[in-house]
Amino acid sequence: MMQTLTLMLEFFKTGLFAIGGGPATIPFLMEMAEKHPWFTMQELSDMIAISESTPGPIGLNMATFAGFKTSGIMGGILATLALVVPSIIIIVIIAKFLDGFQENRVVKAVFWGIRPAVTALIAAAVINLIQVSLFTEEAGKLLPRYKSWILCILVFGLLQWKKLKKMHPAMWFLIAAIVGIVFRF
């Protein structure tokens, strides 16, 4: 029961402070992976990959996963609600006072300051995800995952061609999933 309450509190905090949507939740999720046994960094990395190829934001999918893993179906529901409730409350408040918010100098200043901070948090999360995706840690040393590097360089190279840039993202995910299966087995 206490673990479920802690889980709800952590995801409520994430929902309250992760301004900017799914990618903004990643630093909060990384902190949870380090502090709590709900999921590992590798599971977070895998969930981000899955979340990018399925409907729904990263944080929402991760809340449901961690809640279910920790406390079953009810844990999944409670963690998901804990993440979503702050946004609902904020949207209702903003909708009620929308006209006053749009031109408010203080609100504009707050968002002017928040945007770069969110960008920095997302950039830090990207660096950590690169580390998890492209390196493995053995005996305290970071060693490259060669197959991952090859795939990363190949996809980056292919994305430089104009025709392939126009290819639907779902096709990229499908191709990457097939390549992952082939490389992994």
XYZ file of N, CA and C in Angstrom:
555
model
N 0.826 -1.192 0.000
C 0.000 0.000 0.000
C 0.870 1.256 0.000
N 1.898 1.279 0.857
C 2.778 2.441 0.934
C 3.537 2.633 -0.376
N 3.940 1.509 -0.998
C 4.658 1.600 -2.265
C 3.752 2.182 -3.355
N 2.485 1.788 -3.370
C 1.534 2.325 -4.344
C 1.319 3.815 -4.112
N 1.262 4.223 -2.866
C 1.098 5.642 -2.537
C 2.321 6.449 -2.991
N 3.516 5.905 -2.756
C 4.745 6.560 -3.214
C 4.762 6.647 -4.730
N 4.355 5.570 -5.400
C 4.271 5.540 -6.856
C 3.337 6.643 -7.357
N 2.169 6.753 -6.738
C 1.202 7.785 -7.133
C 1.777 9.179 -6.917
N 2.450 9.382 -5.789
C 3.024 10.688 -5.471
C 4.095 11.070 -6.494
N 4.961 10.133 -6.842
C 6.017 10.402 -7.821
C 5.431 10.755 -9.190
N 4.412 10.011 -9.624
C 3.824 10.305 -10.939
C 2.972 11.574 -10.889
N 2.376 11.879 -9.749
C 1.649 13.144 -9.599
C 2.633 14.307 -9.742
N 3.781 14.185 -9.078
C 4.824 15.211 -9.166
C 5.289 15.358 -10.620
N 5.454 14.256 -11.310
C 5.864 14.299 -12.711
C 4.813 15.007 -13.550
N 3.560 14.643 -13.346
C 2.478 15.284 -14.096
C 2.369 16.766 -13.809
N 2.701 17.166 -12.604
C 2.594 18.571 -12.207
C 3.731 19.418 -12.780
N 4.933 18.867 -12.813
C 6.098 19.673 -13.191
C 6.660 19.401 -14.578
N 6.242 18.351 -15.245
C 6.779 18.033 -16.576
C 6.058 18.857 -17.640
N 6.439 20.106 -17.730
C 5.808 21.019 -18.685
C 6.429 20.772 -20.049
N 5.598 20.494 -21.027
C 6.101 20.293 -22.380
C 5.779 18.932 -22.957
N 5.016 18.136 -22.246
C 4.581 16.864 -22.817
C 5.529 15.717 -22.534
N 5.393 14.671 -23.350
C 6.095 13.410 -23.154
C 7.587 13.503 -22.905
N 8.343 14.153 -23.800
C 9.793 14.209 -23.578
C 10.179 14.902 -22.272
N 9.359 15.820 -21.805
C 9.660 16.522 -20.547
C 9.532 15.597 -19.344
N 8.850 14.464 -19.493
C 8.731 13.516 -18.383
C 9.987 12.666 -18.213
N 10.821 12.601 -19.243
C 11.967 11.683 -19.215
C 12.915 11.950 -18.045
N 13.312 13.201 -17.756
C 14.198 13.382 -16.593
C 13.570 12.900 -15.283
N 12.274 13.104 -15.113
C 11.586 12.627 -13.916
C 11.599 11.098 -13.866
N 11.357 10.476 -15.018
C 11.346 9.016 -15.088
C 12.740 8.443 -14.810
N 13.769 9.141 -15.301
C 15.135 8.684 -15.052
C 15.452 8.747 -13.564
N 14.994 9.795 -12.901
C 15.198 9.913 -11.460
C 14.478 8.777 -10.724
N 13.264 8.451 -11.184
C 12.524 7.348 -10.564
C 13.259 6.029 -10.740
N 13.832 5.815 -11.923
C 14.551 4.563 -12.190
C 15.739 4.406 -11.250
N 16.361 5.526 -10.886
C 17.503 5.470 -9.977
C 17.081 5.304 -8.516
N 15.932 5.896 -8.142
C 15.508 5.901 -6.736
C 14.631 4.725 -6.337
N 13.862 4.177 -7.266
C 12.844 3.188 -6.912
C 13.000 1.917 -7.750
N 12.500 0.787 -7.255
C 12.651 -0.482 -7.968
C 11.557 -0.737 -9.020
N 10.815 0.294 -9.404
C 9.669 0.102 -10.277
C 10.066 -0.264 -11.698
N 11.180 0.274 -12.178
C 11.686 -0.055 -13.504
C 13.157 0.330 -13.552
N 13.886 -0.310 -14.468
C 15.313 -0.025 -14.626
C 15.509 0.994 -15.744
N 16.726 1.500 -15.868
C 17.036 2.422 -16.963
C 16.850 1.719 -18.306
N 17.194 0.435 -18.366
C 17.022 -0.304 -19.616
C 15.536 -0.438 -19.954
N 14.708 -0.727 -18.955
C 13.263 -0.801 -19.188
C 12.715 0.559 -19.611
N 13.237 1.630 -19.027
C 12.820 2.971 -19.426
C 13.199 3.226 -20.878
N 14.415 2.873 -21.241
C 14.868 3.037 -22.627
C 13.980 2.253 -23.588
N 13.666 1.014 -23.218
C 12.781 0.191 -24.048
C 11.391 0.803 -24.128
N 10.891 1.325 -23.006
C 9.553 1.911 -22.989
C 9.502 3.179 -23.837
N 10.569 3.942 -23.826
C 10.600 5.139 -24.668
C 10.528 4.729 -26.136
N 11.267 3.694 -26.494
C 11.213 3.211 -27.872
C 9.807 2.737 -28.233
N 9.179 2.004 -27.316
C 7.814 1.523 -27.555
C 6.841 2.691 -27.603
N 7.002 3.639 -26.680
C 6.096 4.790 -26.616
C 6.168 5.642 -27.867
N 7.338 5.699 -28.469
C 7.472 6.490 -29.689
C 6.816 5.790 -30.881
N 6.548 4.510 -30.748
C 5.926 3.793 -31.863
C 4.476 3.408 -31.588
N 3.947 3.822 -30.436
C 2.544 3.547 -30.108
C 1.856 4.844 -29.706
N 0.526 4.845 -29.744
C -0.174 6.059 -29.310
C 0.023 6.300 -27.816
N 0.011 7.549 -27.445
C 0.117 7.906 -26.033
C 1.469 8.457 -25.681
N 1.502 9.382 -24.772
C 2.768 9.983 -24.354
C 3.638 9.011 -23.570
N 4.913 9.313 -23.539
C 5.899 8.476 -22.848
C 5.549 8.327 -21.371
N 5.288 9.448 -20.712
C 5.002 9.418 -19.276
C 3.786 8.579 -18.952
N 2.764 8.696 -19.780
C 1.534 7.942 -19.557
C 1.778 6.440 -19.676
N 2.485 6.048 -20.726
C 2.799 4.631 -20.896
C 3.674 4.120 -19.750
N 4.637 4.938 -19.319
C 5.540 4.516 -18.247
C 4.807 4.435 -16.918
N 3.886 5.370 -16.658
C 3.107 5.326 -15.413
C 2.284 4.050 -15.354
N 1.634 3.719 -16.447
C 0.819 2.508 -16.493
C 1.694 1.271 -16.289
N 2.845 1.234 -16.967
C 3.760 0.095 -16.855
C 4.270 -0.069 -15.424
N 4.788 1.039 -14.850
C 5.351 0.968 -13.493
C 4.279 0.631 -12.465
N 3.104 1.233 -12.626
C 2.010 0.943 -11.700
C 1.577 -0.508 -11.768
N 1.454 -1.029 -12.986
C 1.055 -2.430 -13.156
C 2.126 -3.365 -12.591
N 3.382 -3.060 -12.886
C 4.485 -3.899 -12.408
C 4.544 -3.897 -10.875
N 4.229 -2.753 -10.277
C 4.313 -2.613 -8.823
C 3.095 -3.176 -8.102
N 1.885 -2.851 -8.615
C 0.664 -3.198 -7.867
C -0.459 -3.745 -8.738
N -0.139 -4.315 -9.863
C -1.165 -4.926 -10.699
C -2.022 -3.895 -11.428
N -3.209 -4.314 -11.827
C -4.103 -3.462 -12.621
C -4.452 -2.182 -11.869
N -4.782 -2.292 -10.595
C -5.139 -1.098 -9.824
C -3.954 -0.141 -9.732
N -2.750 -0.655 -9.573
C -1.558 0.196 -9.545
C -1.370 0.936 -10.855
N -1.611 0.236 -11.970
C -1.516 0.876 -13.283
C -2.517 2.003 -13.439
N -3.731 1.765 -12.985
C -4.786 2.786 -13.071
C -4.443 3.976 -12.174
N -4.037 3.703 -10.941
C -3.752 4.788 -9.994
C -2.546 5.625 -10.427
N -1.474 4.975 -10.893
C -0.296 5.725 -11.340
C -0.632 6.575 -12.560
N -1.428 6.035 -13.472
C -1.835 6.783 -14.664
C -2.685 7.983 -14.276
N -3.636 7.771 -13.380
C -4.469 8.889 -12.911
C -3.622 9.941 -12.191
N -2.664 9.485 -11.381
C -1.808 10.426 -10.656
C -1.018 11.304 -11.615
N -0.616 10.756 -12.742
C 0.115 11.537 -13.733
C -0.791 12.523 -14.459
N -2.027 12.135 -14.726
C -2.937 12.930 -15.558
C -3.669 14.018 -14.765
N -3.998 13.758 -13.521
C -4.812 14.688 -12.725
C -4.233 16.109 -12.658
N -2.913 16.283 -12.431
C -2.408 17.662 -12.392
C -2.671 18.434 -13.692
N -2.506 17.780 -14.820
C -2.761 18.437 -16.106
C -4.221 18.834 -16.245
N -5.106 17.962 -15.805
C -6.539 18.269 -15.876
C -6.848 19.482 -15.001
N -6.309 19.499 -13.805
C -6.540 20.631 -12.890
C -6.012 21.924 -13.512
N -4.791 21.883 -14.033
C -4.188 23.081 -14.634
C -4.985 23.545 -15.845
N -5.428 22.622 -16.696
C -6.208 22.989 -17.881
C -7.534 23.622 -17.484
N -8.181 23.069 -16.475
C -9.457 23.644 -16.015
C -9.239 25.066 -15.487
N -8.197 25.265 -14.707
C -7.906 26.608 -14.175
C -7.592 27.573 -15.316
N -6.754 27.164 -16.244
C -6.402 28.033 -17.370
C -7.627 28.343 -18.218
N -8.457 27.335 -18.480
C -9.660 27.559 -19.290
C -10.588 28.576 -18.622
N -10.672 28.520 -17.319
C -11.546 29.440 -16.587
C -11.055 30.882 -16.701
N -9.753 31.042 -16.725
C -9.178 32.388 -16.747
C -8.374 32.648 -18.028
N -8.714 31.998 -19.121
C -7.913 32.038 -20.347
C -7.632 33.451 -20.838
N -8.634 34.272 -20.905
C -8.422 35.618 -21.426
C -7.384 36.373 -20.604
N -7.446 36.228 -19.314
C -6.484 36.909 -18.460
C -5.079 36.350 -18.590
N -4.944 35.050 -18.878
C -3.639 34.414 -19.001
C -2.930 34.772 -20.293
N -3.658 34.878 -21.384
C -3.033 35.057 -22.693
C -2.144 36.287 -22.763
N -2.557 37.363 -22.202
C -1.800 38.609 -22.305
C -1.106 39.004 -21.004
N -1.151 38.153 -20.010
C -0.538 38.451 -18.721
C 0.987 38.451 -18.857
N 1.622 39.539 -18.469
C 3.078 39.676 -18.584
C 3.806 38.657 -17.714
N 3.271 38.386 -16.547
C 3.912 37.424 -15.640
C 3.881 36.028 -16.253
N 2.737 35.633 -16.798
C 2.616 34.312 -17.425
C 3.573 34.202 -18.612
N 3.639 35.248 -19.433
C 4.569 35.245 -20.567
C 6.007 35.105 -20.083
N 6.348 35.805 -19.012
C 7.704 35.742 -18.471
C 8.014 34.357 -17.910
N 7.036 33.764 -17.234
C 7.228 32.415 -16.688
C 7.525 31.432 -17.816
N 6.731 31.459 -18.871
C 6.959 30.529 -19.981
C 8.242 30.846 -20.732
N 8.628 32.123 -20.779
C 9.894 32.486 -21.400
C 11.042 31.810 -20.645
N 10.945 31.735 -19.320
C 11.977 31.093 -18.512
C 11.892 29.582 -18.504
N 10.680 29.059 -18.585
C 10.491 27.609 -18.523
C 10.982 26.916 -19.788
N 10.750 27.505 -20.953
C 11.116 26.837 -22.221
C 12.582 26.413 -22.274
N 13.534 27.310 -21.986
C 14.937 26.868 -22.038
C 15.259 25.800 -20.984
N 14.637 25.902 -19.819
C 14.886 24.913 -18.771
C 14.389 23.531 -19.207
N 13.204 23.490 -19.810
C 12.658 22.224 -20.306
C 13.556 21.674 -21.411
N 14.035 22.559 -22.281
C 14.943 22.137 -23.349
C 16.205 21.507 -22.761
N 16.770 22.122 -21.734
C 17.970 21.580 -21.089
C 17.691 20.228 -20.437
N 16.541 20.098 -19.777
C 16.188 18.813 -19.154
C 16.043 17.721 -20.207
N 15.406 18.050 -21.313
C 15.238 17.067 -22.389
C 16.597 16.709 -22.992
N 17.473 17.714 -23.189
C 18.806 17.454 -23.736
C 19.598 16.531 -22.807
N 19.515 16.769 -21.505
C 20.206 15.905 -20.545
C 19.663 14.478 -20.613
N 18.346 14.353 -20.758
C 17.738 13.021 -20.878
C 18.197 12.333 -22.160
N 18.296 13.082 -23.245
C 18.759 12.509 -24.521
C 20.181 11.975 -24.362
N 21.032 12.735 -23.687
C 22.414 12.287 -23.472
C 22.425 10.984 -22.676
N 21.604 10.905 -21.645
C 21.529 9.661 -20.857
C 20.972 8.508 -21.681
N 19.986 8.781 -22.530
C 19.427 7.723 -23.380
C 20.450 7.244 -24.409
N 21.250 8.161 -24.922
C 22.317 7.765 -25.845
C 23.276 6.826 -25.134
N 23.602 7.164 -23.888
C 24.505 6.318 -23.114
C 23.913 4.921 -22.924
N 22.637 4.841 -22.576
C 21.986 3.542 -22.360
C 21.860 2.765 -23.668
N 21.582 3.470 -24.771
C 21.326 2.808 -26.053
C 22.599 2.401 -26.791
N 23.640 3.208 -26.689
C 24.826 2.977 -27.510
C 26.030 2.444 -26.744
N 25.918 2.370 -25.420
C 27.028 1.881 -24.610
C 26.519 0.864 -23.592
N 27.414 0.010 -23.167
C 27.117 -0.923 -22.091
C 28.193 -0.743 -21.025
N 27.823 -0.944 -19.787
C 28.782 -0.757 -18.704
C 29.255 -2.126 -18.225
N 30.571 -2.320 -18.285
C 31.176 -3.555 -17.805
C 32.398 -3.206 -16.973
N 32.445 -3.713 -15.788
C 33.564 -3.478 -14.864
C 33.829 -1.985 -14.691
N 32.755 -1.207 -14.615
C 32.898 0.231 -14.390
C 33.317 1.028 -15.609
N 33.418 0.378 -16.768
C 33.813 1.078 -17.992
C 32.651 1.084 -18.982
N 32.541 2.179 -19.717
C 31.544 2.258 -20.783
C 32.148 1.696 -22.067
N 31.523 0.658 -22.582
C 31.982 0.040 -23.823
C 30.917 0.233 -24.902
N 31.337 0.464 -26.131
C 30.343 0.695 -27.194
C 29.572 -0.580 -27.538
N 28.312 -0.390 -27.856
C 27.492 -1.477 -28.400
C 27.587 -1.325 -29.916
N 28.432 -2.112 -30.551
C 28.757 -1.907 -31.959
C 27.552 -2.032 -32.878
N 26.701 -3.005 -32.637
C 25.516 -3.169 -33.483
C 24.598 -1.947 -33.378
N 24.470 -1.406 -32.180
C 23.639 -0.212 -31.994
C 24.237 0.988 -32.712
N 25.565 1.123 -32.651
C 26.233 2.222 -33.350
C 26.037 2.103 -34.865
N 26.182 0.894 -35.380
C 26.006 0.681 -36.822
C 24.593 1.075 -37.232
N 23.599 0.626 -36.479
C 22.208 0.958 -36.791
C 21.971 2.466 -36.699
N 22.489 3.099 -35.670
C 22.321 4.540 -35.483
C 22.934 5.315 -36.651
N 24.154 4.982 -37.019
C 24.836 5.669 -38.125
C 24.122 5.402 -39.442
N 23.684 4.170 -39.644
C 22.964 3.815 -40.878
C 21.666 4.610 -41.006
N 20.868 4.641 -39.946
C 19.596 5.380 -39.990
C 19.862 6.874 -40.172
N 20.834 7.422 -39.447
C 21.161 8.845 -39.598
C 21.575 9.139 -41.037
N 22.398 8.276 -41.625
C 22.822 8.453 -43.014
C 21.647 8.386 -43.981
N 20.769 7.413 -43.773
C 19.604 7.273 -44.654
C 18.669 8.470 -44.550
N 18.585 9.063 -43.358
C 17.713 10.226 -43.164
C 18.224 11.477 -43.872
N 19.435 11.423 -44.407
C 19.971 12.576 -45.136
C 19.461 12.628 -46.571
N 18.900 11.534 -47.065
C 18.345 11.522 -48.423
C 16.943 12.090 -48.403
N 16.668 12.979 -49.350
C 15.373 13.672 -49.373
C 14.199 12.703 -49.489
N 14.310 11.696 -50.346
C 13.206 10.744 -50.525
C 12.906 10.000 -49.229
N 13.949 9.607 -48.521
C 13.754 8.842 -47.291
C 13.283 9.728 -46.142
N 13.623 11.024 -46.175
C 13.128 11.950 -45.151
C 11.610 12.030 -45.191
N 11.044 11.832 -46.365
C 9.592 11.946 -46.539
C 8.865 10.652 -46.179
N 9.615 9.581 -45.915
C 8.988 8.305 -45.575
C 8.266 8.442 -44.236
N 7.104 7.863 -44.154
C 6.277 7.951 -42.941
C 7.039 7.363 -41.751
N 6.965 8.037 -40.584
C 7.679 7.542 -39.391
C 7.310 6.103 -39.015
N 6.071 5.702 -39.276
C 5.668 4.325 -38.950
C 6.527 3.315 -39.708
N 6.913 3.659 -40.926
C 7.775 2.758 -41.703
C 9.155 2.643 -41.062
N 9.678 3.762 -40.557
C 10.977 3.738 -39.879
C 10.919 2.835 -38.648
N 9.826 2.949 -37.894
C 9.691 2.106 -36.700
C 9.584 0.631 -37.079
N 8.833 0.340 -38.127
C 8.688 -1.043 -38.583
C 10.039 -1.611 -39.029
N 10.762 -0.837 -39.826
C 12.077 -1.282 -40.304
C 13.032 -1.465 -39.119
N 13.030 -0.508 -38.195
C 13.915 -0.601 -37.024
C 13.563 -1.826 -36.172
N 12.261 -2.114 -36.028
C 11.844 -3.293 -35.260
C 12.351 -4.572 -35.919
N 12.237 -4.649 -37.238
C 12.715 -5.840 -37.971
C 14.224 -5.975 -37.824
N 14.945 -4.860 -38.002
C 16.407 -4.886 -37.864
C 16.780 -5.304 -36.430
N 16.037 -4.783 -35.429
C 16.300 -5.156 -34.038
C 16.140 -6.642 -33.811
N 15.104 -7.213 -34.395
C 14.891 -8.661 -34.255
C 16.031 -9.440 -34.917
N 16.420 -9.009 -36.102
C 17.483 -9.695 -36.832
C 18.821 -9.572 -36.077
N 19.151 -8.351 -35.623
C 20.404 -8.140 -34.887
C 20.418 -8.880 -33.566
N 19.288 -8.927 -32.893
C 19.213 -9.486 -31.548
C 19.295 -11.015 -31.550
N 18.753 -11.644 -32.585
C 18.726 -13.114 -32.611
C 19.726 -13.615 -33.551
